[in-house]
Tab-separated table of C-alpha atoms and ligand atoms in Angstrom:
chain	number	residue	atom	x	y	z
A	5	MET	CA	125.334	65.584	120.926
A	6	GLN	CA	126.284	61.840	121.163
A	7	ILE	CA	128.400	61.180	124.291
A	8	VAL	CA	130.734	58.220	124.235
A	9	VAL	CA	131.805	57.353	127.775
A	10	PRO	CA	135.530	56.466	127.872
A	11	ASP	CA	136.218	52.996	129.445
A	12	GLU	CA	137.878	54.490	132.497
A	13	TYR	CA	134.684	56.414	133.334
A	14	LYS	CA	132.215	53.542	132.750
A	15	HIS	CA	132.167	52.501	136.359
A	16	LEU	CA	130.658	55.904	137.293
A	17	TYR	CA	127.669	55.155	135.025
A	18	VAL	CA	126.295	52.204	136.885
A	19	GLN	CA	123.147	52.889	138.945
A	20	ASN	CA	122.746	51.149	142.219
A	21	GLY	CA	122.203	51.841	145.941
A	22	GLU	CA	125.626	53.468	146.189
A	23	ARG	CA	125.097	55.533	143.056
A	24	PRO	CA	121.328	56.160	142.878
A	25	VAL	CA	121.448	59.056	140.365
A	26	VAL	CA	119.954	58.183	136.906
A	27	LYS	CA	122.680	58.434	134.157
A	28	ILE	CA	122.550	59.000	130.387
A	29	PRO	CA	121.121	57.535	128.199
A	30	ALA	CA	118.081	56.847	130.478
A	31	PRO	CA	114.983	58.071	128.586
A	32	VAL	CA	113.546	59.690	131.759
A	33	LEU	CA	116.328	62.341	131.468
A	34	ARG	CA	114.820	63.416	128.154
A	35	GLN	CA	111.136	63.653	129.269
A	36	VAL	CA	109.219	66.698	130.392
A	37	ALA	CA	108.262	66.547	134.116
A	38	GLY	CA	104.757	67.494	135.288
A	39	ASP	CA	103.689	70.089	137.792
A	40	VAL	CA	103.211	69.021	141.368
A	41	THR	CA	99.487	69.518	141.977
A	42	LYS	CA	99.492	68.794	145.671
A	43	ILE	CA	102.381	68.720	148.115
A	44	ASN	CA	101.811	65.614	150.244
A	45	LYS	CA	103.891	63.455	152.518
A	46	LYS	CA	105.230	61.547	149.486
A	47	SER	CA	106.552	64.888	147.927
A	48	LEU	CA	108.326	65.713	151.212
A	49	LEU	CA	109.954	62.261	151.419
A	50	LEU	CA	111.122	62.712	147.824
A	51	ILE	CA	112.610	66.079	148.636
A	52	ASP	CA	114.401	64.594	151.703
A	53	ASP	CA	115.700	61.725	149.481
A	54	MET	CA	116.919	64.230	146.829
A	55	MET	CA	118.712	66.349	149.455
A	56	ARG	CA	120.493	63.247	150.787
A	57	ILE	CA	121.454	61.992	147.363
A	58	MET	CA	122.777	65.425	146.316
A	59	ARG	CA	124.855	65.787	149.533
A	60	LYS	CA	126.225	62.271	149.171
A	61	ALA	CA	127.210	62.848	145.541
A	62	ASN	CA	128.860	66.196	146.473
A	63	GLY	CA	126.383	67.860	144.049
A	64	VAL	CA	125.246	71.481	144.083
A	65	GLY	CA	121.868	70.686	142.630
A	66	LEU	CA	119.565	67.764	141.657
A	67	ALA	CA	116.298	67.554	139.797
A	68	ALA	CA	113.601	64.885	140.389
A	69	PRO	CA	113.997	63.217	136.985
A	70	GLN	CA	117.539	62.460	137.962
A	71	VAL	CA	116.086	60.164	140.549
A	72	GLY	CA	113.612	58.772	138.097
A	73	ILE	CA	110.684	60.859	139.125
A	74	LEU	CA	108.937	63.138	136.453
A	75	GLN	CA	107.757	65.816	138.798
A	76	ARG	CA	108.795	69.486	138.730
A	77	ILE	CA	110.923	69.496	141.924
A	78	ILE	CA	114.603	70.578	142.221
A	79	VAL	CA	117.033	71.001	145.087
A	80	ILE	CA	119.876	73.346	144.920
A	81	ALA	CA	122.826	73.875	147.355
A	82	PRO	CA	125.342	76.189	145.721
A	83	ASP	CA	128.296	77.356	147.989
A	84	GLY	CA	127.171	79.930	150.434
A	85	MET	CA	123.517	79.121	150.113
A	86	ARG	CA	121.583	76.723	152.486
A	87	PRO	CA	120.083	73.702	150.580
A	88	THR	CA	116.701	74.689	149.176
A	89	ALA	CA	113.912	72.797	147.491
A	90	LEU	CA	111.890	74.470	144.808
A	91	ILE	CA	108.558	73.011	143.636
A	92	ASN	CA	107.158	73.939	140.228
A	93	PRO	CA	109.995	76.424	139.695
A	94	LYS	CA	109.545	78.979	136.953
A	95	ILE	CA	112.021	81.579	135.737
A	96	VAL	CA	110.167	84.944	135.481
A	97	VAL	CA	113.023	87.299	135.073
A	98	SER	CA	116.345	86.591	133.275
A	99	GLU	CA	119.084	89.201	132.801
A	100	GLY	CA	122.641	89.403	131.716
A	101	GLU	CA	125.093	86.677	130.664
A	102	GLN	CA	127.730	84.379	132.195
A	103	VAL	CA	129.840	81.665	130.820
A	104	GLY	CA	131.112	79.125	133.250
A	105	GLN	CA	131.866	75.408	133.694
A	106	GLU	CA	129.145	72.879	134.466
A	107	GLY	CA	129.052	69.229	135.147
A	108	CYS	CA	126.052	66.927	135.744
A	109	LEU	CA	125.515	64.060	138.151
A	110	SER	CA	123.724	62.316	135.314
A	111	ILE	CA	126.801	62.559	133.096
A	112	PRO	CA	129.629	62.001	135.645
A	113	GLY	CA	133.128	62.996	134.578
A	114	LEU	CA	132.108	65.253	131.718
A	115	TYR	CA	132.456	69.052	132.037
A	116	GLY	CA	132.178	72.014	129.730
A	117	ASP	CA	131.420	75.688	129.563
A	118	VAL	CA	127.732	76.822	129.177
A	119	LYS	CA	126.366	80.287	128.595
A	120	ARG	CA	123.593	81.148	131.059
A	121	ALA	CA	121.795	84.289	132.374
A	122	GLN	CA	123.765	86.127	135.063
A	123	TYR	CA	120.681	86.918	137.161
A	124	VAL	CA	117.290	85.222	137.295
A	125	GLU	CA	114.133	85.575	139.415
A	126	VAL	CA	112.418	82.275	140.046
A	127	GLU	CA	108.975	81.765	141.344
A	128	ALA	CA	108.416	78.484	143.207
A	129	LEU	CA	106.577	76.810	146.069
A	130	ASP	CA	108.556	75.819	149.001
A	131	ARG	CA	108.032	72.523	150.846
A	132	ARG	CA	105.238	74.110	152.884
A	133	GLY	CA	103.347	75.247	149.699
A	134	ARG	CA	104.249	78.889	150.112
A	135	GLU	CA	104.731	80.866	146.945
A	136	LEU	CA	108.273	82.468	147.050
A	137	THR	CA	110.378	84.413	144.573
A	138	TYR	CA	114.083	83.742	144.614
A	139	GLU	CA	116.544	86.318	143.299
A	140	LEU	CA	119.701	84.490	142.222
A	141	GLU	CA	122.963	85.743	140.724
A	142	GLY	CA	126.114	84.095	139.524
A	143	MET	CA	126.679	80.470	140.484
A	144	PRO	CA	123.218	80.046	142.198
A	145	ALA	CA	121.554	81.395	139.063
A	146	ARG	CA	123.631	78.977	136.925
A	147	VAL	CA	122.613	75.999	139.128
A	148	VAL	CA	118.887	76.827	139.049
A	149	GLN	CA	118.885	77.207	135.255
A	150	HIS	CA	120.754	73.865	134.918
A	151	GLU	CA	118.155	72.118	137.199
A	152	ILE	CA	115.064	73.720	135.639
A	153	ASP	CA	116.380	72.535	132.249
A	154	HIS	CA	116.361	68.922	133.626
A	155	LEU	CA	112.513	69.343	134.303
A	156	ASP	CA	112.124	69.918	130.535
A	157	GLY	CA	114.438	67.066	129.423
A	158	VAL	CA	117.230	69.425	128.595
A	159	LEU	CA	120.836	68.574	129.555
A	160	PHE	CA	123.885	70.845	129.656
A	161	ILE	CA	125.433	68.940	126.793
A	162	ASP	CA	122.717	70.448	124.561
A	163	LYS	CA	123.951	73.954	125.319
A	164	VAL	CA	127.634	73.368	125.954
A	165	ILE	CA	130.327	75.250	124.006
A	166	ALA	CA	131.505	72.082	122.236
A	167	GLU	CA	135.203	72.800	122.299
A	168	THR	CA	135.300	73.177	126.043
A	169	LEU	CA	133.925	69.713	126.703
A	170	HIS	CA	136.411	67.486	128.591
A	171	TRP	CA	136.527	64.495	130.980
A	172	THR	CA	137.862	64.804	134.491
A	173	ASN	CA	137.421	62.144	137.202
A	174	PRO	CA	134.947	63.694	139.632
A	175	GLU	CA	136.360	61.610	142.513
A	176	GLY	CA	138.995	63.738	144.038
A	177	SER	CA	138.202	66.754	141.908
A	178	ASP	CA	136.714	69.994	143.092
A	179	ASP	CA	134.569	70.500	140.076
A	180	PRO	CA	130.934	70.731	141.177
A	181	ALA	CA	128.285	68.722	139.359
A	182	GLU	CA	124.561	69.254	139.221
B	351	LIG	ZN1	122.456	67.950	135.750
């Protein structure tokens, strides 16, 4: 889907120190990220950076390609869940169905409904390299599916129910973005 950014939203699409998240049409958002083979100090600094950027952007999730790094690392912070980093996340169980609104920090201002699994189990390493399985349902399940898609170069606009797409200024709006 070709997205044309309306003039009044173009200022949200600049990338600088104030707005460090990579925006469409940056090619890095369409590439497949590689597995993290070793969690080192650099990985931990990247995770800290991603957490800070997500918080500052009032996001509920962020994937490493959104900060220009093609590594399989995501951070998620849905309401009611403490911010969590998942390294090499993999969906191993996927059940049910939910339709709900999504936005993306890489496509600021654009929102639309996406069909996702209602419940997922995700295997991942935590920042200390421990293998954990996360059981997520509802909104947290939606966020993790959105972020893992980013690791494969997939954006919510690829899956959105087209007639629900709409622009809303994210500044001063409660609509969360990922
Ligand atoms: Zn996103």
